[in-house]
Amino acid sequence: MENSPNIAIEPPDSRGLRQVSADGEIVGSAWSLNGARRILRGLGYPRDINMEDEALISWRGGDSKTWPDHSSRRRATIAFMMAGLIASMALVVTIGMPDALRGLTFAGRVTGFLFVFAGLIQGLAASAVLDHWGKRRVRFSGAVVLLGALIAVAINSLLLLLWLQELEYTPYILAYAPLWCWSLGALWLLVREKTWMGIPHPRSFAAGITATAVIAGANLTYSSIYQPASQPMLVSLEARFGKPALDSRTSFIDLPLILHARNKGKVPAYIISNDYSVYGHIAKLSEVSSGLKDTKGVMENESGASRYTDEPENETINAGQFISPGWPLDPGEEYTAQKMIHIPLTAKYDTLEVYSSLTLMRKDRGRINEWEFPYPHLSWEKDEGRFYCPPDSCGESLIYHGEVQHNNNIINVTRRPRYVTSWWSLTPEDSSTETNISSFSFQPKDAIDMTEMRREMDRYGVANVYAEVLIPFAELNGLAN
C-alpha cells in the first residue's frame, strides 16, 4: 500500500491498554500484539504485516514487547465487581419490591420504589464494569460503577445497623453482611483508581446521591415512626340490650344483645381478638349497716362500695366471640352483631351486665397473614401438631396464629419473623382472651419473652376497646310482661 497511513501505537495506560491511531485518528485499543494486528487487518493491512517496520509503525512509550496487561487480575477484578453488584441488586430489589407493590402507606411505597430503582442502577453498574475494566468506550462507565458501589455501601450499612439493634438471626444476614464487606472493598478499589476523575460534574453527582439518601431516610422515618404515631386509632365499641320478649311456651325472657363496632378514624385496623360475656348479679342486701362494706376488697378491685349490699354473687349467662379474629376494620366501616340471651323468668338476678372487648392492631404498621391467622386451631386436638397442649395443663382454647409483617420490609429482613397469636378460652364459669405479638411460634422450647412482647405490641400499635352495660333485671320483667 503506497499511500498507507502512518500508524502509531500509544503508550500503555494504567491498565496496560494501548491505543492504536492512524494518521492521528484513534482507530482502536489493544491489550496485546495480536490485538494490534487485528486492528490493522481491519484497516486493510496484510495478515503478515511486519510490526517492527519503523517506517510503517511508530511505537511510543515502549516497543512491540511492552504489553503490561495483567489479564488474569483484570478478569478477576471484573468478576469480583460484577458478582457483588449483581448480588446487591438482587437483595435490594427483593427488599424493595413488596413495599413498592403492596406498601401500606404512600411513604412506604415511595421507599420501596427507591430501593427498586437503586437495584436497577446497580444492575446497570454491573454491565458498566465490563466497559470500565475493558476498553472504556462509554465515557461515564466508571461513574456508574462508582454509583453502584456507593449504593451498596449505603444500603448494606443501613441493614447492618438495623440488625445490630436486636441481633436476631435472619437468613438475610448471610447476604448483607458479606455484601457490606464487599462494598467496602469495591469502594476502596474505585477510590484507588480515582474513578471520580471521569465524572464531568462531581459536585452535582455527590449532591444527587446525598439527596436520594436523604429522601429514602426521610421516607423510612416517616412511614415507620412519624405517620403511625401522628394519627391515633379511633374505634368505638357499643353494647346494649334490646327490647325483651316473654316466650310463653317456656317462661323464658328472650333478651336481644346488640354489639356494634365502628372505625371512626383514618387508621385501618385488624381485629385480632374479641369477647363478650353476659353476667347475672345476685346482691346480698341488708337493711342494717354500720358503714360501707368490704372497703379493702373494693379498693383492691377498684370498684364501688355500698352500705346495704355485700359483694354480689355472679353467674355467667352467655359468652362468646362476636367478630371473627383477623377481620379488617377500615376507616368508616362498622360491624354489628346480635345475640339472643335466654333467661328464666324465675331467675333471682338483681342486675344484668354485659362486658365486651376488642383488641385491635393498626394496619398501617403491619400486615397479618390473612391465609393463616383467621383459621383457629383446637388446642385439645392432638392432630393440631405444634398447637396441641394437654387440657390438664393448658385448658381448652381456640388458637389464632399467623405471621405479621412490618409495614417497612427493611425491618422484616433485619430480624427473625414475628407472629400474632390470640387465645380464646371458654369454661363453664367464664370466657377469656389473650393476645401476643412476638417471635413465639409454638416451636419446641419456645417461650414468650414478656419484654419482647410488650415492645412488639407497642410497635404494631395494639390497643384495647371495652364496652360495659348494666341494667336492673326487674326492668326486664316489667317490659316482658
Short mmCIF file of C-alpha atoms in Angstrom, two decimals:
data_model
loop_
_atom_site.label_atom_id
_atom_site.label_comp_id
_atom_site.label_asym_id
_atom_site.label_seq_id
_atom_site.Cartn_x
_atom_site.Cartn_y
_atom_site.Cartn_z
CA MET A 1 0.00 0.00 0.00
CA GLU A 2 1.87 3.05 -1.31
CA ASN A 3 -0.35 5.60 0.43
CA SER A 4 -0.56 3.71 3.66
CA PRO A 5 -1.42 5.71 6.82
CA ASN A 6 1.15 6.44 9.44
CA ILE A 7 0.43 4.03 12.31
CA ALA A 8 1.18 4.90 15.96
CA ILE A 9 0.92 2.60 18.95
CA GLU A 10 0.45 4.82 22.02
CA PRO A 11 2.00 4.21 25.47
CA PRO A 12 0.11 1.77 27.74
CA ASP A 13 -2.30 3.28 30.26
CA SER A 14 -2.61 2.23 33.91
CA ARG A 15 -4.35 -0.99 32.90
CA GLY A 16 -1.87 -1.92 30.12
CA LEU A 17 -4.21 -0.93 27.26
CA ARG A 18 -2.51 0.73 24.25
CA GLN A 19 -4.39 2.91 21.77
CA VAL A 20 -3.80 2.46 18.03
CA SER A 21 -4.03 5.54 15.77
CA ALA A 22 -3.84 6.03 12.04
CA ASP A 23 -2.99 9.47 10.63
CA GLY A 24 -3.61 10.91 14.10
CA GLU A 25 -7.06 9.36 14.47
CA ILE A 26 -7.65 6.68 17.13
CA VAL A 27 -8.87 3.54 15.43
CA GLY A 28 -8.87 1.12 18.36
CA SER A 29 -7.20 -0.20 21.51
CA ALA A 30 -5.26 -3.40 22.09
CA TRP A 31 -4.19 -5.45 25.07
CA SER A 32 -1.58 -7.40 23.11
CA LEU A 33 0.44 -7.52 19.90
CA ASN A 34 -2.11 -9.86 18.34
CA GLY A 35 -4.84 -7.40 19.23
CA ALA A 36 -2.92 -4.63 17.42
CA ARG A 37 -2.53 -6.92 14.37
CA ARG A 38 -6.30 -7.49 14.26
CA ILE A 39 -6.94 -3.73 14.28
CA LEU A 40 -4.52 -3.21 11.39
CA ARG A 41 -6.06 -6.06 9.41
CA GLY A 42 -9.36 -4.28 9.79
CA LEU A 43 -7.75 -1.26 8.12
CA GLY A 44 -6.69 -3.37 5.16
CA TYR A 45 -3.15 -4.32 6.12
CA PRO A 46 -1.94 -7.84 5.33
CA ARG A 47 -2.05 -10.60 7.90
CA ASP A 48 1.79 -10.92 7.88
CA ILE A 49 2.48 -7.21 8.38
CA ASN A 50 5.90 -6.51 9.86
CA MET A 51 5.12 -4.95 13.24
CA GLU A 52 8.78 -3.97 13.65
CA ASP A 53 8.85 -1.80 10.49
CA GLU A 54 9.64 1.65 11.91
CA ALA A 55 8.79 3.26 8.58
CA LEU A 56 5.28 1.97 8.96
CA ILE A 57 4.64 1.84 12.70
CA SER A 58 5.71 4.25 15.39
CA TRP A 59 5.96 2.67 18.85
CA ARG A 60 5.55 5.21 21.66
CA GLY A 61 6.26 4.57 25.33
CA GLY A 62 7.58 1.06 24.67
CA ASP A 63 8.31 -1.31 21.81
CA SER A 64 6.27 -4.19 20.45
CA LYS A 65 7.09 -6.27 23.52
CA THR A 66 5.65 -3.74 26.02
CA TRP A 67 2.22 -5.08 26.92
CA PRO A 68 1.83 -4.74 30.72
CA ASP A 69 -1.75 -6.06 30.78
CA HIS A 70 -2.32 -8.50 33.66
CA SER A 71 -5.31 -10.23 32.09
CA SER A 72 -5.91 -12.68 34.93
CA ARG A 73 -6.00 -9.90 37.55
CA ARG A 74 -8.21 -7.73 35.34
CA ARG A 75 -10.65 -10.57 34.78
CA ALA A 76 -10.67 -11.38 38.49
CA THR A 77 -11.49 -7.72 39.23
CA ILE A 78 -14.32 -7.78 36.69
CA ALA A 79 -15.71 -10.97 38.22
CA PHE A 80 -15.39 -9.53 41.75
CA MET A 81 -17.20 -6.30 40.87
CA MET A 82 -19.93 -7.88 38.74
CA ALA A 83 -20.71 -10.62 41.27
CA GLY A 84 -21.05 -8.11 44.11
CA LEU A 85 -23.17 -5.66 42.13
CA ILE A 86 -25.50 -8.36 40.83
CA ALA A 87 -25.88 -9.89 44.30
CA SER A 88 -26.53 -6.46 45.83
CA MET A 89 -29.06 -5.68 43.08
CA ALA A 90 -30.93 -8.92 43.81
CA LEU A 91 -31.02 -8.17 47.55
CA VAL A 92 -32.13 -4.55 47.15
CA VAL A 93 -34.89 -5.38 44.66
CA THR A 94 -36.07 -8.29 46.86
CA ILE A 95 -36.36 -5.90 49.82
CA GLY A 96 -37.99 -3.06 47.91
CA MET A 97 -40.46 -4.93 45.71
CA PRO A 98 -43.01 -5.91 48.44
CA ASP A 99 -43.23 -2.30 49.66
CA ALA A 100 -43.36 -0.90 46.12
CA LEU A 101 -46.26 -3.17 45.13
CA ARG A 102 -48.14 -3.63 48.42
CA GLY A 103 -46.96 -0.84 50.69
CA LEU A 104 -49.44 0.03 53.45
CA THR A 105 -48.67 3.75 53.22
CA PHE A 106 -47.69 6.14 50.44
CA ALA A 107 -44.35 6.84 52.10
CA GLY A 108 -43.73 3.12 52.36
CA ARG A 109 -44.41 2.64 48.65
CA VAL A 110 -42.05 5.52 47.82
CA THR A 111 -39.32 3.86 49.88
CA GLY A 112 -39.98 0.58 48.07
CA PHE A 113 -39.71 2.22 44.65
CA LEU A 114 -36.47 3.95 45.68
CA PHE A 115 -35.00 0.58 46.62
CA VAL A 116 -36.11 -0.98 43.33
CA PHE A 117 -34.67 1.99 41.43
CA ALA A 118 -31.40 1.66 43.35
CA GLY A 119 -31.31 -2.01 42.41
CA LEU A 120 -31.77 -1.17 38.73
CA ILE A 121 -28.86 1.28 38.95
CA GLN A 122 -26.72 -1.47 40.41
CA GLY A 123 -27.71 -3.75 37.52
CA LEU A 124 -26.63 -1.02 35.10
CA ALA A 125 -23.39 -0.63 37.07
CA ALA A 126 -22.72 -4.37 36.74
CA SER A 127 -22.91 -4.09 32.94
CA ALA A 128 -20.71 -0.95 33.05
CA VAL A 129 -17.97 -2.97 34.80
CA LEU A 130 -17.13 -4.70 31.52
CA ASP A 131 -16.55 -1.38 29.80
CA HIS A 132 -14.74 0.31 32.67
CA TRP A 133 -12.23 -2.51 33.06
CA GLY A 134 -12.29 -3.06 29.30
CA LYS A 135 -11.68 -0.55 26.53
CA ARG A 136 -13.80 2.27 28.09
CA ARG A 137 -15.80 3.11 25.01
CA VAL A 138 -18.52 4.65 27.25
CA ARG A 139 -17.33 7.84 28.85
CA PHE A 140 -19.23 7.57 32.13
CA SER A 141 -18.98 3.84 32.78
CA GLY A 142 -16.64 4.42 35.75
CA ALA A 143 -19.07 6.92 37.30
CA VAL A 144 -21.92 4.40 37.01
CA VAL A 145 -19.82 1.68 38.67
CA LEU A 146 -18.91 4.12 41.45
CA LEU A 147 -22.58 4.99 41.98
CA GLY A 148 -23.48 1.30 42.21
CA ALA A 149 -20.77 0.72 44.82
CA LEU A 150 -21.89 3.75 46.87
CA ILE A 151 -25.48 2.45 46.84
CA ALA A 152 -24.22 -0.93 48.07
CA VAL A 153 -22.24 0.70 50.90
CA ALA A 154 -25.21 2.85 51.99
CA ILE A 155 -27.92 0.17 51.88
CA ASN A 156 -25.89 -2.65 53.39
CA SER A 157 -24.65 -0.33 56.16
CA LEU A 158 -28.27 0.59 56.94
CA LEU A 159 -29.32 -3.05 57.04
CA LEU A 160 -26.38 -4.00 59.24
CA LEU A 161 -27.07 -1.14 61.69
CA LEU A 162 -30.73 -2.16 62.00
CA TRP A 163 -29.73 -5.79 62.53
CA LEU A 164 -27.31 -4.78 65.31
CA GLN A 165 -30.20 -3.23 67.26
CA GLU A 166 -31.74 -6.65 68.01
CA LEU A 167 -29.01 -9.14 67.00
CA GLU A 168 -31.50 -11.80 65.84
CA TYR A 169 -30.73 -14.44 63.26
CA THR A 170 -32.32 -13.95 59.87
CA PRO A 171 -31.27 -15.64 56.61
CA TYR A 172 -30.81 -12.19 55.09
CA ILE A 173 -27.80 -11.54 57.36
CA LEU A 174 -25.98 -14.11 55.24
CA ALA A 175 -26.47 -11.74 52.30
CA TYR A 176 -26.00 -8.19 53.55
CA ALA A 177 -23.12 -8.87 55.98
CA PRO A 178 -20.83 -10.28 53.23
CA LEU A 179 -22.12 -7.64 50.80
CA TRP A 180 -21.20 -4.89 53.27
CA CYS A 181 -17.63 -6.22 53.35
CA TRP A 182 -17.64 -6.49 49.56
CA SER A 183 -18.92 -2.93 49.14
CA LEU A 184 -16.08 -1.52 51.26
CA GLY A 185 -13.53 -3.45 49.17
CA ALA A 186 -15.15 -2.33 45.90
CA LEU A 187 -15.22 1.30 47.03
CA TRP A 188 -11.56 1.13 48.06
CA LEU A 189 -10.68 -0.27 44.63
CA LEU A 190 -12.57 2.51 42.84
CA VAL A 191 -11.09 5.25 45.05
CA ARG A 192 -7.60 3.90 44.43
CA GLU A 193 -8.23 4.20 40.68
CA LYS A 194 -9.61 7.75 41.17
CA THR A 195 -12.76 6.82 39.29
CA TRP A 196 -14.43 10.11 40.17
CA MET A 197 -11.92 11.91 37.94
CA GLY A 198 -14.02 10.98 34.91
CA ILE A 199 -17.21 12.48 36.31
CA PRO A 200 -18.00 15.75 34.46
CA HIS A 201 -19.84 17.43 37.36
CA PRO A 202 -18.66 15.74 40.57
CA ARG A 203 -20.47 18.18 42.88
CA SER A 204 -23.82 17.57 41.17
CA PHE A 205 -23.12 13.83 41.27
CA ALA A 206 -22.45 13.95 45.02
CA ALA A 207 -25.47 16.18 45.61
CA GLY A 208 -27.72 13.74 43.75
CA ILE A 209 -26.51 10.80 45.81
CA THR A 210 -26.95 12.75 49.05
CA ALA A 211 -30.46 13.90 48.10
CA THR A 212 -31.52 10.33 47.24
CA ALA A 213 -30.17 9.05 50.56
CA VAL A 214 -31.95 11.83 52.48
CA ILE A 215 -35.27 11.12 50.71
CA ALA A 216 -35.01 7.38 51.40
CA GLY A 217 -34.10 8.01 55.05
CA ALA A 218 -36.91 10.53 55.48
CA ASN A 219 -39.47 8.16 53.97
CA LEU A 220 -38.24 5.32 56.19
CA THR A 221 -38.57 7.52 59.29
CA TYR A 222 -41.94 8.92 58.20
CA SER A 223 -43.50 5.55 57.36
CA SER A 224 -42.08 3.74 60.41
CA ILE A 225 -42.26 6.36 63.15
CA TYR A 226 -43.98 9.66 62.42
CA GLN A 227 -47.08 8.70 60.43
CA PRO A 228 -48.18 5.81 62.70
CA ALA A 229 -47.64 8.00 65.78
CA SER A 230 -49.32 11.15 64.47
CA GLN A 231 -52.71 9.58 63.65
CA PRO A 232 -54.49 7.83 66.52
CA MET A 233 -56.68 4.79 66.00
CA LEU A 234 -60.32 5.73 66.75
CA VAL A 235 -62.53 2.66 67.09
CA SER A 236 -65.71 2.68 69.15
CA LEU A 237 -67.44 -0.33 70.70
CA GLU A 238 -71.02 -0.23 71.92
CA ALA A 239 -73.01 -2.89 73.76
CA ARG A 240 -76.71 -2.55 74.53
CA PHE A 241 -79.71 -4.70 75.34
CA GLY A 242 -82.69 -4.64 73.03
CA LYS A 243 -86.36 -4.96 73.90
CA PRO A 244 -87.03 -8.18 75.83
CA ALA A 245 -89.87 -10.53 74.97
CA LEU A 246 -91.56 -13.24 77.04
CA ASP A 247 -91.66 -16.70 75.47
CA SER A 248 -94.96 -18.01 76.81
CA ARG A 249 -94.12 -21.57 75.80
CA THR A 250 -91.06 -21.79 78.01
CA SER A 251 -91.47 -18.98 80.57
CA PHE A 252 -88.14 -17.56 79.44
CA ILE A 253 -87.25 -13.98 78.67
CA ASP A 254 -85.68 -13.54 75.23
CA LEU A 255 -83.30 -10.60 75.52
CA PRO A 256 -81.52 -9.30 72.39
CA LEU A 257 -77.92 -8.16 72.82
CA ILE A 258 -76.53 -5.79 70.20
CA LEU A 259 -72.78 -5.33 69.83
CA HIS A 260 -71.58 -2.60 67.46
CA ALA A 261 -68.00 -1.71 66.41
CA ARG A 262 -67.11 1.24 64.21
CA ASN A 263 -63.88 2.73 62.91
CA LYS A 264 -64.39 6.48 63.28
CA GLY A 265 -60.82 7.47 62.48
CA LYS A 266 -58.49 7.41 59.48
CA VAL A 267 -56.34 4.45 60.51
CA PRO A 268 -57.31 0.96 59.27
CA ALA A 269 -57.16 -1.83 61.84
CA TYR A 270 -57.22 -5.59 62.26
CA ILE A 271 -59.45 -7.18 64.90
CA ILE A 272 -57.12 -9.73 66.48
CA SER A 273 -59.33 -10.82 69.39
CA ASN A 274 -62.76 -10.12 70.84
CA ASP A 275 -65.01 -11.38 73.57
CA TYR A 276 -68.33 -10.71 75.26
CA SER A 277 -69.88 -12.05 78.47
CA VAL A 278 -73.30 -11.54 80.00
CA TYR A 279 -73.46 -11.83 83.80
CA GLY A 280 -76.31 -12.07 86.25
CA HIS A 281 -75.61 -10.49 89.65
CA ILE A 282 -77.34 -11.60 92.83
CA ALA A 283 -76.95 -8.96 95.50
CA LYS A 284 -76.81 -9.68 99.23
CA LEU A 285 -78.94 -6.96 100.78
CA SER A 286 -79.01 -5.86 104.39
CA GLU A 287 -81.23 -3.09 105.87
CA VAL A 288 -78.90 -2.62 108.86
CA SER A 289 -75.33 -1.44 108.33
CA SER A 290 -72.66 0.46 110.19
CA GLY A 291 -70.98 1.81 107.06
CA LEU A 292 -69.59 0.95 103.64
CA LYS A 293 -68.93 -2.77 103.30
CA ASP A 294 -65.78 -4.60 102.20
CA THR A 295 -63.73 -1.45 101.74
CA LYS A 296 -60.43 -3.30 101.31
CA GLY A 297 -61.80 -5.56 98.61
CA VAL A 298 -63.33 -2.59 96.83
CA MET A 299 -60.03 -0.73 96.84
CA GLU A 300 -58.16 -3.79 95.60
CA ASN A 301 -60.63 -4.28 92.74
CA GLU A 302 -61.01 -0.54 92.11
CA SER A 303 -64.79 -0.96 92.20
CA GLY A 304 -67.54 0.76 94.19
CA ALA A 305 -68.56 0.29 97.82
CA SER A 306 -72.14 0.06 99.10
CA ARG A 307 -73.67 0.46 102.57
CA TYR A 308 -76.50 -2.04 102.18
CA THR A 309 -75.05 -4.72 99.87
CA ASP A 310 -72.22 -7.18 100.22
CA GLU A 311 -70.13 -8.41 97.29
CA PRO A 312 -72.72 -9.93 94.89
CA GLU A 313 -72.65 -13.44 93.53
CA ASN A 314 -72.03 -13.54 89.78
CA GLU A 315 -73.20 -16.08 87.24
CA THR A 316 -72.19 -16.17 83.60
CA ILE A 317 -75.32 -16.38 81.47
CA ASN A 318 -73.83 -16.14 77.99
CA ALA A 319 -70.37 -15.73 76.49
CA GLY A 320 -68.64 -15.91 73.13
CA GLN A 321 -66.99 -14.06 70.27
CA PHE A 322 -68.94 -11.69 68.04
CA ILE A 323 -66.40 -10.98 65.22
CA SER A 324 -64.00 -13.38 63.55
CA PRO A 325 -60.39 -12.62 64.57
CA GLY A 326 -58.39 -11.30 61.63
CA TRP A 327 -61.35 -9.29 60.35
CA PRO A 328 -60.24 -5.89 58.94
CA LEU A 329 -61.98 -2.74 60.11
CA ASP A 330 -61.12 0.05 57.69
CA PRO A 331 -61.97 3.76 58.18
CA GLY A 332 -65.73 4.29 58.03
CA GLU A 333 -66.54 0.59 58.31
CA GLU A 334 -68.78 -0.74 61.06
CA TYR A 335 -69.87 -4.15 62.24
CA THR A 336 -72.99 -5.10 64.17
CA ALA A 337 -73.70 -8.47 65.77
CA GLN A 338 -76.88 -9.50 67.57
CA LYS A 339 -77.08 -12.29 70.13
CA MET A 340 -80.18 -13.66 71.79
CA ILE A 341 -79.94 -14.20 75.55
CA HIS A 342 -82.42 -16.60 77.18
CA ILE A 343 -83.10 -16.07 80.90
CA PRO A 344 -85.69 -17.89 83.05
CA LEU A 345 -88.47 -15.61 84.23
CA THR A 346 -87.96 -17.00 87.73
CA ALA A 347 -84.26 -16.05 87.85
CA LYS A 348 -83.28 -14.26 91.07
CA TYR A 349 -80.91 -11.78 89.49
CA ASP A 350 -80.85 -8.21 90.67
CA THR A 351 -78.88 -6.84 87.70
CA LEU A 352 -77.68 -7.97 84.29
CA GLU A 353 -74.32 -6.86 82.94
CA VAL A 354 -72.69 -7.27 79.54
CA TYR A 355 -68.94 -6.81 79.23
CA SER A 356 -67.35 -6.81 75.76
CA SER A 357 -63.86 -6.13 74.44
CA LEU A 358 -61.96 -5.72 71.19
CA THR A 359 -58.21 -6.00 70.68
CA LEU A 360 -57.03 -4.23 67.55
CA MET A 361 -53.78 -3.82 65.63
CA ARG A 362 -53.01 -0.94 63.30
CA LYS A 363 -52.90 -1.98 59.63
CA ASP A 364 -50.59 0.92 58.79
CA ARG A 365 -47.90 -0.67 60.97
CA GLY A 366 -48.13 -4.26 59.89
CA ARG A 367 -49.80 -6.85 57.70
CA ILE A 368 -51.21 -10.08 59.13
CA ASN A 369 -51.06 -13.24 57.04
CA GLU A 370 -54.74 -13.49 56.15
CA TRP A 371 -54.35 -17.11 54.99
CA GLU A 372 -53.17 -18.25 58.42
CA PHE A 373 -54.49 -16.13 61.26
CA PRO A 374 -58.30 -16.27 60.77
CA TYR A 375 -58.40 -20.07 60.95
CA PRO A 376 -58.39 -21.34 64.56
CA HIS A 377 -56.54 -24.35 65.91
CA LEU A 378 -58.10 -26.52 68.62
CA SER A 379 -55.58 -26.78 71.43
CA TRP A 380 -57.07 -30.03 72.77
CA GLU A 381 -56.83 -31.94 69.45
CA LYS A 382 -53.65 -33.97 69.03
CA ASP A 383 -53.75 -33.72 65.24
CA GLU A 384 -53.19 -29.96 65.55
CA GLY A 385 -49.47 -30.71 65.82
CA ARG A 386 -47.44 -27.95 67.48
CA PHE A 387 -50.63 -26.21 68.67
CA TYR A 388 -51.70 -29.20 70.78
CA CYS A 389 -51.42 -28.87 74.54
CA PRO A 390 -52.88 -31.37 77.04
CA PRO A 391 -56.12 -29.95 78.50
CA ASP A 392 -54.99 -30.84 82.03
CA SER A 393 -52.04 -28.46 81.60
CA CYS A 394 -53.41 -25.75 79.31
CA GLY A 395 -57.16 -25.96 79.43
CA GLU A 396 -59.05 -25.77 76.13
CA SER A 397 -58.57 -22.84 73.77
CA LEU A 398 -59.08 -21.71 70.23
CA ILE A 399 -55.69 -20.53 68.96
CA TYR A 400 -55.42 -17.97 66.17
CA HIS A 401 -51.85 -17.70 64.92
CA GLY A 402 -50.15 -16.14 61.90
CA GLU A 403 -47.08 -14.24 60.80
CA VAL A 404 -47.18 -10.45 60.92
CA GLN A 405 -45.05 -8.36 58.54
CA HIS A 406 -43.91 -4.85 59.44
CA ASN A 407 -45.12 -2.07 57.13
CA ASN A 408 -41.50 -1.48 56.08
CA ASN A 409 -39.81 -4.54 54.65
CA ILE A 410 -36.40 -3.25 55.75
CA ILE A 411 -37.45 -4.09 59.31
CA ASN A 412 -38.58 -7.59 58.30
CA VAL A 413 -35.22 -8.54 56.78
CA THR A 414 -33.18 -7.39 59.78
CA ARG A 415 -34.77 -9.63 62.42
CA ARG A 416 -36.43 -13.01 62.79
CA PRO A 417 -40.17 -13.32 61.95
CA ARG A 418 -42.87 -12.03 64.29
CA TYR A 419 -46.21 -13.72 64.89
CA VAL A 420 -49.54 -12.57 66.25
CA THR A 421 -51.33 -15.08 68.48
CA SER A 422 -54.74 -14.91 70.10
CA TRP A 423 -56.09 -17.46 72.60
CA TRP A 424 -59.82 -17.60 73.31
CA SER A 425 -60.95 -19.91 76.11
CA LEU A 426 -64.43 -20.86 77.29
CA THR A 427 -65.10 -22.62 80.59
CA PRO A 428 -68.34 -23.40 82.46
CA GLU A 429 -67.67 -20.32 84.60
CA ASP A 430 -66.48 -17.68 82.11
CA SER A 431 -64.60 -16.84 78.91
CA SER A 432 -61.24 -15.15 78.44
CA THR A 433 -58.94 -13.98 75.68
CA GLU A 434 -55.21 -13.25 75.46
CA THR A 435 -53.14 -11.66 72.70
CA ASN A 436 -49.43 -11.79 71.97
CA ILE A 437 -47.14 -10.41 69.26
CA SER A 438 -43.59 -11.76 69.43
CA SER A 439 -41.28 -14.32 67.85
CA PHE A 440 -43.16 -17.07 69.74
CA SER A 441 -44.39 -19.63 67.17
CA PHE A 442 -45.22 -22.82 69.17
CA GLN A 443 -41.91 -24.45 68.31
CA PRO A 444 -40.19 -26.80 70.77
CA LYS A 445 -38.52 -24.90 73.61
CA ASP A 446 -40.30 -21.70 72.54
CA ALA A 447 -41.17 -19.36 75.39
CA ILE A 448 -42.86 -15.98 75.41
CA ASP A 449 -40.42 -13.17 76.15
CA MET A 450 -42.53 -10.60 78.02
CA THR A 451 -40.13 -7.73 77.26
CA GLU A 452 -40.19 -8.56 73.56
CA MET A 453 -43.98 -8.95 73.64
CA ARG A 454 -44.52 -5.52 75.19
CA ARG A 455 -42.13 -3.93 72.69
CA GLU A 456 -43.81 -5.57 69.70
CA MET A 457 -47.34 -4.83 70.92
CA ASP A 458 -46.35 -1.18 71.11
CA ARG A 459 -44.52 -1.29 67.76
CA TYR A 460 -47.63 -2.60 65.99
CA GLY A 461 -49.99 -0.22 67.81
CA VAL A 462 -52.09 -2.85 69.61
CA ALA A 463 -54.97 -1.28 71.54
CA ASN A 464 -57.98 -2.50 73.50
CA VAL A 465 -61.53 -1.14 73.39
CA TYR A 466 -64.16 -2.03 76.02
CA ALA A 467 -67.89 -1.60 76.45
CA GLU A 468 -69.97 -2.35 79.55
CA VAL A 469 -73.71 -2.04 80.25
CA LEU A 470 -75.60 -2.75 83.50
CA ILE A 471 -79.41 -2.87 83.81
CA PRO A 472 -81.84 -3.93 86.58
CA PHE A 473 -83.35 -7.36 86.00
CA ALA A 474 -86.67 -6.16 87.39
CA GLU A 475 -86.86 -3.78 84.45
CA LEU A 476 -86.81 -6.73 82.06
CA ASN A 477 -89.64 -8.44 83.94
CA GLY A 478 -91.76 -5.34 83.59
CA LEU A 479 -91.05 -4.87 79.91
CA ALA A 480 -91.53 -8.55 79.11
CA ASN A 481 -94.90 -8.58 80.86
#
